[in-house]
Amino acid sequence: MKITKLAFFNPQGNFDKNDSHLTEHPDFGGQLIYVKELAKEISKLGIKVDIITRKIVDEKWPEFSDNFDYYPGYENLRIIRVPFGGNKFLNKEKLWDHLGEYVKQIINFYSKEKKFPDFVTTHYGDGGISGTMFLYKTGINYSFTAHSLGAQKKDKFSNFDEKFLEEKYRFSIRISAERTAIKYASLIVTSTKQEKEVQYMHPAYKDISIQNIKKFFVIPPGVNTSIFNNVENEQSKYYENILGKFNKSFIILSSRIDPKKNHISVVKSYVSNKRLQEKFNLIIVVRGIDDVYKYSQKNTDEAKILNKIITLAKNKNLLSNIIFLNIQSQHELAALYKAASKFHSIFALTSKYEPFGLAIVEAMACGLPILATKFGGPVEILDNGVYGKLVDPDDIEDISKKILEIANNYIYYKEIGIKRVLSNYTWKSTAEKYLEKILHSKNRKIENIELPKFFLKQI
């Protein structure tokens, strides 16, 4: 039996036609791009697709107040916003209490339409447990794509008080939701083998993952090659004119300003290495921040990181070597990458751990060679260092050494990077593989569903 209608459950993700705030907030990571691009590509295969997310009526988030939205040119794809958890924006940790309401609203919506989806694909732990509750009420199967798992995040806070962590991050609820989503999913999708073999084999999930190991499939995400490519355009020429004034190459840091992304290691490497300073300037992408120096005085994690970067550079009299760019869209980011590649620039992502590393693929597609963390998905993207350089994100000297090695063989790494993307990482390929696995698993018999009490009482 074929699929005609597919629903994506993403309770927290704020989707709209203009990609407002995309990846800007720590709750809206790469999973938003993943869901958006995958949904678009599946809809092009003739399948009706709904992305179901939260309706927010909040003056700070005006883009997400309508019941429906769409992406121009994708007539088979709808963004559906359902109200739950009140009107105002809520951080993801506060959404757990309201997911039963989310599921009830979805059931009510499809009951009125008299047409339910054939299958549901769920994302992140909150989407996963919502899929389980939906299955419990309707019998419609779901896939689970975690993107990241709570136990790994909890491990990084091992020095913190357990009670504090539970109050702030609600790890026990998240891990319980993730375990339940794994147990009752008919299909579990990971982006890399390492995600399957390391993340899901964490002691918090190992037993349930082994029991369901036959449901696991590795499907790498893709890149939107209509945006991220090495073909110059008017926007890239604009950035080329700006960058050309510096008479140097650039090391580009464009991931979210977040402690996990570990910008500090690259900055420390740069300020301690004369050869890097002679050859490169640093470009640090910020989103929605016009005055970085003023913003850095605020009391937020993002501001503290920016303040530390500024201080490190200032102490070495290198502030003029750091360029902060307020990039607002994927089109602007791609244009920056294309322009920077003309000046033999390098993309760096030295996260403490990176589940996949979609940003790496996007940069490679635009012609930027890659320096990336050796912990997580980049190992597979770069094939253990064949297509770029892998580093320990805390090894300052090795970061400098590997950047200079790339610079000395720049054209080689640029060309093999582009070939790697086009042969392995397109959303068309991802969508086709997803659909193939969904078709094989949609009728898998899932019985005797036992929801954790926290969620059972909600539904």
Short mmCIF file of C-alpha atoms in Angstrom, two decimals:
data_model
loop_
_atom_site.label_atom_id
_atom_site.label_comp_id
_atom_site.label_asym_id
_atom_site.label_seq_id
_atom_site.Cartn_x
_atom_site.Cartn_y
_atom_site.Cartn_z
CA MET A 1 0.00 0.00 0.00
CA LYS A 2 1.49 3.36 -0.99
CA ILE A 3 1.78 6.56 1.03
CA THR A 4 -0.39 9.48 -0.04
CA LYS A 5 -0.27 11.67 3.06
CA LEU A 6 2.56 12.14 5.56
CA ALA A 7 2.70 14.24 8.75
CA PHE A 8 5.83 15.62 10.43
CA PHE A 9 5.52 16.11 14.20
CA ASN A 10 7.79 18.92 15.41
CA PRO A 11 6.13 20.58 18.43
CA GLN A 12 8.82 23.17 19.17
CA GLY A 13 10.10 24.07 15.72
CA ASN A 14 8.85 27.39 14.42
CA PHE A 15 8.43 27.05 10.67
CA ASP A 16 7.28 29.82 8.33
CA LYS A 17 7.66 30.74 4.68
CA ASN A 18 10.39 33.30 5.43
CA ASP A 19 12.51 31.01 7.65
CA SER A 20 12.25 33.56 10.46
CA HIS A 21 14.70 32.97 13.32
CA LEU A 22 15.93 29.80 11.62
CA THR A 23 18.77 28.31 13.77
CA GLU A 24 18.87 31.61 15.69
CA HIS A 25 17.49 30.26 18.96
CA PRO A 26 19.16 27.31 20.79
CA ASP A 27 15.86 25.40 20.59
CA PHE A 28 15.79 25.70 16.79
CA GLY A 29 18.91 23.89 15.67
CA GLY A 30 19.74 22.05 12.48
CA GLN A 31 16.65 19.87 12.96
CA LEU A 32 14.49 22.73 11.58
CA ILE A 33 16.47 22.79 8.34
CA TYR A 34 16.39 18.99 8.28
CA VAL A 35 12.58 18.83 8.65
CA LYS A 36 11.93 21.70 6.24
CA GLU A 37 14.14 20.36 3.44
CA LEU A 38 13.05 16.74 3.87
CA ALA A 39 9.37 17.72 3.88
CA LYS A 40 9.84 19.84 0.76
CA GLU A 41 11.60 17.07 -1.13
CA ILE A 42 9.06 14.40 -0.15
CA SER A 43 6.24 16.72 -1.25
CA LYS A 44 7.88 16.96 -4.69
CA LEU A 45 7.39 13.19 -5.02
CA GLY A 46 3.61 13.75 -5.18
CA ILE A 47 2.87 13.10 -1.50
CA LYS A 48 0.75 15.44 0.62
CA VAL A 49 2.90 16.61 3.55
CA ASP A 50 1.97 18.46 6.75
CA ILE A 51 4.51 19.95 9.16
CA ILE A 52 2.59 20.23 12.44
CA THR A 53 4.05 22.63 14.96
CA ARG A 54 2.97 25.04 17.69
CA LYS A 55 0.89 28.18 17.23
CA ILE A 56 2.46 31.11 19.11
CA VAL A 57 0.60 34.36 19.74
CA ASP A 58 3.39 36.48 21.18
CA GLU A 59 4.48 39.97 20.14
CA LYS A 60 8.10 38.77 20.17
CA TRP A 61 7.29 35.99 17.69
CA PRO A 62 4.66 37.47 15.31
CA GLU A 63 5.61 35.17 12.44
CA PHE A 64 4.06 32.10 14.06
CA SER A 65 0.53 33.26 14.92
CA ASP A 66 -1.44 32.07 11.87
CA ASN A 67 -3.06 28.64 11.75
CA PHE A 68 -1.55 27.83 8.35
CA ASP A 69 1.54 28.73 6.36
CA TYR A 70 3.27 27.41 3.27
CA TYR A 71 6.48 27.40 1.26
CA PRO A 72 6.03 29.07 -2.15
CA GLY A 73 6.21 26.58 -5.00
CA TYR A 74 5.42 23.54 -2.83
CA GLU A 75 1.68 23.04 -3.31
CA ASN A 76 1.71 19.61 -1.61
CA LEU A 77 3.18 20.99 1.63
CA ARG A 78 1.38 22.74 4.49
CA ILE A 79 2.64 24.19 7.76
CA ILE A 80 -0.08 23.62 10.35
CA ARG A 81 0.11 25.40 13.70
CA VAL A 82 -1.99 24.04 16.55
CA PRO A 83 -2.52 25.89 19.85
CA PHE A 84 -1.25 24.22 23.01
CA GLY A 85 0.55 25.31 26.18
CA GLY A 86 -0.94 28.82 26.09
CA ASN A 87 -0.11 31.61 23.67
CA LYS A 88 3.40 32.71 24.60
CA PHE A 89 6.69 31.23 23.43
CA LEU A 90 7.91 28.39 25.66
CA ASN A 91 11.37 26.86 25.84
CA LYS A 92 11.44 23.20 24.91
CA GLU A 93 11.90 22.09 28.53
CA LYS A 94 8.48 23.59 29.36
CA LEU A 95 6.68 21.89 26.48
CA TRP A 96 6.78 18.40 28.00
CA ASP A 97 3.73 19.21 30.17
CA HIS A 98 1.60 20.13 27.15
CA LEU A 99 2.34 17.45 24.54
CA GLY A 100 -0.87 15.56 25.27
CA GLU A 101 -2.75 18.71 24.33
CA TYR A 102 -0.66 18.94 21.14
CA VAL A 103 -1.65 15.40 20.15
CA LYS A 104 -5.33 15.99 20.97
CA GLN A 105 -5.32 19.11 18.79
CA ILE A 106 -3.81 17.14 15.90
CA ILE A 107 -6.42 14.39 16.24
CA ASN A 108 -9.17 17.02 16.38
CA PHE A 109 -7.75 18.75 13.29
CA TYR A 110 -7.62 15.59 11.17
CA SER A 111 -11.02 14.43 12.45
CA LYS A 112 -12.54 17.63 11.09
CA GLU A 113 -10.73 17.15 7.78
CA LYS A 114 -11.89 13.50 7.71
CA LYS A 115 -8.50 12.47 6.36
CA PHE A 116 -5.68 11.26 8.63
CA PRO A 117 -2.07 10.79 7.47
CA ASP A 118 -0.94 7.32 6.41
CA PHE A 119 2.22 7.67 8.50
CA VAL A 120 3.90 10.13 10.87
CA THR A 121 7.57 11.07 11.00
CA THR A 122 8.64 12.51 14.37
CA HIS A 123 11.60 14.67 15.30
CA TYR A 124 13.42 15.27 18.58
CA GLY A 125 12.27 13.67 21.84
CA ASP A 126 9.13 15.80 22.12
CA GLY A 127 8.06 14.86 18.60
CA GLY A 128 8.87 11.21 19.29
CA ILE A 129 6.71 10.88 22.40
CA SER A 130 3.95 12.81 20.61
CA GLY A 131 4.14 10.18 17.87
CA THR A 132 3.77 7.44 20.49
CA MET A 133 0.72 9.13 22.00
CA PHE A 134 -0.75 9.60 18.52
CA LEU A 135 -0.17 5.90 17.78
CA TYR A 136 -1.77 5.01 21.13
CA LYS A 137 -4.93 6.95 20.16
CA THR A 138 -5.14 6.31 16.39
CA GLY A 139 -3.09 3.21 15.54
CA ILE A 140 -1.06 5.19 12.95
CA ASN A 141 2.62 4.24 12.94
CA TYR A 142 5.52 6.66 13.17
CA SER A 143 9.25 6.98 12.56
CA PHE A 144 11.60 8.57 15.09
CA THR A 145 14.57 10.80 14.29
CA ALA A 146 16.09 12.06 17.55
CA HIS A 147 18.71 14.48 16.12
CA SER A 148 20.25 14.44 19.60
CA LEU A 149 19.56 12.49 22.80
CA GLY A 150 19.23 13.82 26.32
CA ALA A 151 21.64 11.45 28.08
CA GLN A 152 24.64 12.75 26.12
CA LYS A 153 23.75 16.30 27.06
CA LYS A 154 23.35 15.31 30.70
CA ASP A 155 26.82 13.70 30.70
CA LYS A 156 28.36 17.05 29.79
CA PHE A 157 27.01 18.51 33.03
CA SER A 158 28.51 15.83 35.29
CA ASN A 159 29.94 18.46 37.64
CA PHE A 160 26.56 20.06 38.27
CA ASP A 161 24.10 19.31 41.04
CA GLU A 162 21.60 16.61 39.99
CA LYS A 163 18.63 18.51 41.42
CA PHE A 164 19.61 21.68 39.54
CA LEU A 165 19.96 19.77 36.26
CA GLU A 166 16.58 18.11 36.69
CA GLU A 167 14.85 21.40 37.41
CA LYS A 168 16.50 23.22 34.48
CA TYR A 169 16.63 20.51 31.80
CA ARG A 170 14.12 17.88 33.02
CA PHE A 171 16.39 15.07 31.85
CA SER A 172 14.38 12.27 33.46
CA ILE A 173 11.28 13.25 31.47
CA ARG A 174 13.25 13.70 28.24
CA ILE A 175 15.07 10.37 28.51
CA SER A 176 11.83 8.58 29.39
CA ALA A 177 10.19 10.13 26.30
CA GLU A 178 13.12 9.13 24.07
CA ARG A 179 13.13 5.54 25.34
CA THR A 180 9.39 5.26 24.71
CA ALA A 181 9.75 6.73 21.21
CA ILE A 182 12.48 4.18 20.40
CA LYS A 183 10.43 1.27 21.73
CA TYR A 184 7.25 1.91 19.75
CA ALA A 185 8.55 3.49 16.54
CA SER A 186 8.20 1.33 13.46
CA LEU A 187 11.31 2.97 11.98
CA ILE A 188 14.26 4.76 13.63
CA VAL A 189 16.39 6.98 11.40
CA THR A 190 19.92 8.10 12.27
CA SER A 191 22.15 10.38 10.22
CA THR A 192 25.36 8.38 10.79
CA LYS A 193 26.53 4.95 11.88
CA GLN A 194 28.23 6.59 14.82
CA GLU A 195 24.93 8.04 16.00
CA LYS A 196 23.43 4.55 15.94
CA GLU A 197 26.42 2.82 17.51
CA VAL A 198 27.37 5.46 20.09
CA GLN A 199 24.43 7.72 20.96
CA TYR A 200 21.80 5.00 21.03
CA MET A 201 24.14 2.61 22.82
CA HIS A 202 24.53 4.98 25.75
CA PRO A 203 23.62 3.11 28.96
CA ALA A 204 20.41 5.16 29.20
CA TYR A 205 19.13 3.63 25.91
CA LYS A 206 21.26 0.57 25.21
CA ASP A 207 18.76 -2.08 26.32
CA ILE A 208 15.81 -0.61 24.43
CA SER A 209 17.94 0.12 21.33
CA ILE A 210 19.30 -3.45 21.16
CA GLN A 211 15.78 -4.83 21.47
CA ASN A 212 14.73 -2.70 18.48
CA ILE A 213 17.96 -2.77 16.48
CA LYS A 214 16.28 -4.11 13.33
CA LYS A 215 14.24 -0.91 13.10
CA PHE A 216 17.36 1.29 12.79
CA PHE A 217 18.45 2.69 9.43
CA VAL A 218 21.18 5.20 8.59
CA ILE A 219 19.98 7.89 6.15
CA PRO A 220 22.34 10.88 5.80
CA PRO A 221 20.72 14.32 5.51
CA GLY A 222 21.21 16.36 2.39
CA VAL A 223 22.01 19.92 1.44
CA ASN A 224 19.83 22.33 -0.53
CA THR A 225 22.03 22.56 -3.61
CA SER A 226 19.82 25.26 -5.13
CA ILE A 227 21.17 27.53 -2.35
CA PHE A 228 24.46 25.92 -1.32
CA ASN A 229 26.61 25.53 -4.44
CA ASN A 230 29.75 27.05 -5.90
CA VAL A 231 28.03 29.16 -8.56
CA GLU A 232 28.51 32.87 -7.93
CA ASN A 233 25.55 35.26 -7.87
CA GLU A 234 24.88 38.93 -7.06
CA GLN A 235 24.91 38.29 -3.30
CA SER A 236 28.22 36.45 -3.44
CA LYS A 237 29.73 39.28 -5.51
CA TYR A 238 28.58 41.71 -2.81
CA TYR A 239 30.47 39.75 -0.15
CA GLU A 240 33.43 39.32 -2.48
CA ASN A 241 33.78 43.11 -2.67
CA ILE A 242 33.70 43.36 1.13
CA LEU A 243 36.15 40.52 1.80
CA GLY A 244 38.55 41.61 -0.93
CA LYS A 245 39.47 44.72 1.08
CA PHE A 246 41.21 42.65 3.75
CA ASN A 247 43.85 41.05 1.48
CA LYS A 248 43.75 37.81 3.49
CA SER A 249 42.09 34.41 3.63
CA PHE A 250 39.47 33.75 6.32
CA ILE A 251 38.65 31.13 8.93
CA ILE A 252 34.85 31.03 9.13
CA LEU A 253 32.85 30.11 12.23
CA SER A 254 29.16 30.17 11.40
CA SER A 255 27.52 27.79 13.85
CA ARG A 256 25.19 29.06 16.56
CA ILE A 257 26.95 31.00 19.35
CA ASP A 258 26.57 28.27 21.94
CA PRO A 259 28.98 26.65 24.46
CA LYS A 260 28.55 23.26 22.74
CA LYS A 261 29.79 24.69 19.44
CA ASN A 262 33.09 25.64 21.08
CA HIS A 263 34.07 28.73 19.07
CA ILE A 264 36.59 29.50 21.82
CA SER A 265 39.05 26.77 20.79
CA VAL A 266 39.46 28.21 17.29
CA VAL A 267 39.84 31.73 18.68
CA LYS A 268 42.47 30.55 21.19
CA SER A 269 44.30 28.74 18.40
CA TYR A 270 44.22 31.86 16.24
CA VAL A 271 45.44 34.34 18.87
CA SER A 272 48.32 32.04 19.83
CA ASN A 273 49.64 31.33 16.32
CA LYS A 274 51.49 33.99 14.32
CA ARG A 275 51.30 32.07 11.04
CA LEU A 276 47.50 31.93 11.28
CA GLN A 277 47.37 35.65 12.02
CA GLU A 278 49.56 36.46 9.02
CA LYS A 279 47.51 34.35 6.62
CA PHE A 280 43.92 34.62 7.93
CA ASN A 281 41.34 36.85 9.51
CA LEU A 282 38.51 35.33 11.55
CA ILE A 283 34.88 35.66 10.44
CA ILE A 284 32.34 34.91 13.15
CA VAL A 285 28.73 34.78 12.00
CA VAL A 286 26.15 36.16 14.41
CA ARG A 287 22.43 36.15 13.80
CA GLY A 288 20.23 39.07 14.69
CA ILE A 289 23.01 41.00 16.47
CA ASP A 290 23.95 44.36 14.95
CA ASP A 291 26.27 45.63 17.69
CA VAL A 292 28.27 42.65 18.98
CA TYR A 293 30.32 44.73 21.42
CA LYS A 294 27.24 46.17 23.10
CA TYR A 295 25.46 42.82 23.09
CA SER A 296 28.48 41.09 24.67
CA GLN A 297 27.80 42.95 27.92
CA LYS A 298 24.48 41.15 28.45
CA ASN A 299 24.02 38.27 30.87
CA THR A 300 23.28 35.44 28.42
CA ASP A 301 25.33 32.39 27.38
CA GLU A 302 25.67 33.83 23.88
CA ALA A 303 26.84 37.22 25.19
CA LYS A 304 29.34 35.59 27.55
CA ILE A 305 30.92 33.65 24.68
CA LEU A 306 31.15 36.78 22.52
CA ASN A 307 32.66 38.68 25.46
CA LYS A 308 35.29 35.99 25.89
CA ILE A 309 36.14 36.07 22.17
CA ILE A 310 36.49 39.85 22.28
CA THR A 311 38.65 39.67 25.41
CA LEU A 312 40.97 37.02 23.95
CA ALA A 313 41.48 39.09 20.80
CA LYS A 314 41.83 42.37 22.69
CA ASN A 315 44.54 40.98 24.97
CA LYS A 316 46.63 40.13 21.90
CA ASN A 317 45.77 43.38 20.09
CA LEU A 318 43.96 41.38 17.39
CA LEU A 319 40.44 42.81 17.51
CA SER A 320 40.84 44.26 14.01
CA ASN A 321 41.46 40.71 12.72
CA ILE A 322 38.00 39.52 13.79
CA ILE A 323 34.97 40.29 11.65
CA PHE A 324 31.51 39.77 13.12
CA LEU A 325 28.85 39.39 10.42
CA ASN A 326 25.11 39.51 11.06
CA ILE A 327 23.85 36.91 8.58
CA GLN A 328 20.07 36.61 8.45
CA SER A 329 19.31 33.86 5.93
CA GLN A 330 20.61 30.71 4.29
CA HIS A 331 20.96 32.63 1.01
CA GLU A 332 23.22 35.19 2.67
CA LEU A 333 25.25 32.46 4.37
CA ALA A 334 25.75 30.60 1.08
CA ALA A 335 26.79 33.86 -0.61
CA LEU A 336 29.37 34.46 2.13
CA TYR A 337 30.77 30.95 1.70
CA LYS A 338 31.05 31.30 -2.07
CA ALA A 339 32.79 34.66 -1.79
CA ALA A 340 35.13 33.46 0.96
CA SER A 341 36.20 30.44 -1.09
CA LYS A 342 37.58 32.86 -3.71
CA PHE A 343 40.08 33.99 -1.05
CA HIS A 344 41.13 30.45 -0.05
CA SER A 345 39.14 30.48 3.17
CA ILE A 346 38.40 27.55 5.50
CA PHE A 347 35.27 26.55 7.43
CA ALA A 348 35.78 25.44 11.04
CA LEU A 349 33.38 23.53 13.31
CA THR A 350 35.05 22.45 16.54
CA SER A 351 32.00 21.37 18.56
CA LYS A 352 32.51 19.24 21.63
CA TYR A 353 30.23 16.76 19.87
CA GLU A 354 28.32 17.09 16.60
CA PRO A 355 25.49 14.57 15.97
CA PHE A 356 25.73 15.04 12.20
CA GLY A 357 27.15 18.33 10.96
CA LEU A 358 24.85 19.68 8.24
CA ALA A 359 26.71 23.01 8.36
CA ILE A 360 29.82 21.17 7.16
CA VAL A 361 28.02 19.81 4.11
CA GLU A 362 26.62 23.25 3.26
CA ALA A 363 30.06 24.86 3.44
CA MET A 364 31.67 22.08 1.38
CA ALA A 365 29.02 22.50 -1.32
CA CYS A 366 30.07 26.16 -1.67
CA GLY A 367 33.74 25.29 -2.05
CA LEU A 368 35.07 25.72 1.49
CA PRO A 369 37.50 23.06 2.79
CA ILE A 370 36.65 21.80 6.26
CA LEU A 371 38.25 21.58 9.69
CA ALA A 372 35.90 19.73 12.05
CA THR A 373 35.58 17.99 15.39
CA LYS A 374 36.51 14.32 15.47
CA PHE A 375 33.62 13.62 17.80
CA GLY A 376 30.40 12.69 16.03
CA GLY A 377 29.04 12.87 12.50
CA PRO A 378 31.90 14.80 10.84
CA VAL A 379 34.00 11.62 11.02
CA GLU A 380 31.65 10.00 8.48
CA ILE A 381 31.06 13.11 6.38
CA LEU A 382 34.82 13.55 5.96
CA ASP A 383 35.44 9.78 5.78
CA ASN A 384 37.90 9.71 8.69
CA GLY A 385 39.80 12.73 7.39
CA VAL A 386 39.93 11.90 3.66
CA TYR A 387 37.75 14.87 2.63
CA GLY A 388 38.87 17.38 5.27
CA LYS A 389 40.74 17.59 8.56
CA LEU A 390 39.49 16.21 11.88
CA VAL A 391 40.68 17.54 15.24
CA ASP A 392 40.25 17.11 18.95
CA PRO A 393 38.20 20.27 19.67
CA ASP A 394 40.28 21.02 22.77
CA ASP A 395 43.69 20.62 21.10
CA ILE A 396 44.62 24.23 20.27
CA GLU A 397 47.94 23.36 18.60
CA ASP A 398 46.42 20.66 16.40
CA ILE A 399 43.71 23.08 15.23
CA SER A 400 46.42 25.50 14.05
CA LYS A 401 48.45 22.72 12.44
CA LYS A 402 45.46 21.26 10.52
CA ILE A 403 44.27 24.66 9.28
CA LEU A 404 47.71 25.33 7.82
CA GLU A 405 47.81 21.85 6.24
CA ILE A 406 44.52 22.60 4.46
CA ALA A 407 45.85 25.99 3.35
CA ASN A 408 48.90 24.31 1.80
CA ASN A 409 46.72 21.99 -0.28
CA TYR A 410 43.70 24.22 -0.71
CA ILE A 411 42.44 23.42 -4.23
CA TYR A 412 42.60 19.69 -3.57
CA TYR A 413 40.39 19.88 -0.47
CA LYS A 414 38.02 22.32 -2.16
CA GLU A 415 37.44 20.08 -5.17
CA ILE A 416 37.06 16.77 -3.35
CA GLY A 417 34.69 18.43 -0.87
CA ILE A 418 32.31 19.54 -3.63
CA LYS A 419 32.41 16.06 -5.22
CA ARG A 420 31.71 14.45 -1.83
CA VAL A 421 28.54 16.51 -1.34
CA LEU A 422 27.11 15.95 -4.81
CA SER A 423 27.65 12.19 -4.66
CA ASN A 424 26.43 11.58 -1.10
CA TYR A 425 24.45 14.43 0.43
CA THR A 426 21.41 15.68 -1.51
CA TRP A 427 17.90 16.02 -0.07
CA LYS A 428 16.44 14.19 -3.07
CA SER A 429 18.44 11.11 -2.12
CA THR A 430 17.48 11.52 1.55
CA ALA A 431 13.77 11.83 0.71
CA GLU A 432 13.78 8.76 -1.55
CA LYS A 433 15.50 6.64 1.11
CA TYR A 434 13.12 7.86 3.83
CA LEU A 435 10.12 7.01 1.72
CA GLU A 436 11.47 3.59 0.86
CA LYS A 437 11.95 2.74 4.56
CA ILE A 438 8.55 4.18 5.50
CA LEU A 439 6.83 2.00 2.91
CA HIS A 440 8.52 -1.09 4.36
CA SER A 441 7.64 -0.23 7.95
CA LYS A 442 4.27 1.54 7.85
CA ASN A 443 2.32 -1.64 8.51
CA ARG A 444 4.63 -3.00 11.19
CA LYS A 445 2.43 -4.31 14.01
CA ILE A 446 3.01 -2.28 17.18
CA GLU A 447 1.03 -3.62 20.15
CA ASN A 448 0.65 -3.26 23.93
CA ILE A 449 1.71 0.37 24.09
CA GLU A 450 2.58 1.45 27.61
CA LEU A 451 3.04 5.19 28.01
CA PRO A 452 4.98 6.62 30.97
CA LYS A 453 2.55 7.91 33.60
CA PHE A 454 3.67 11.50 33.01
CA PHE A 455 2.40 11.33 29.42
CA LEU A 456 -0.47 8.87 29.90
CA LYS A 457 -2.27 11.29 32.20
CA GLN A 458 -2.01 13.99 29.51
CA ILE A 459 -3.70 11.97 26.80
#
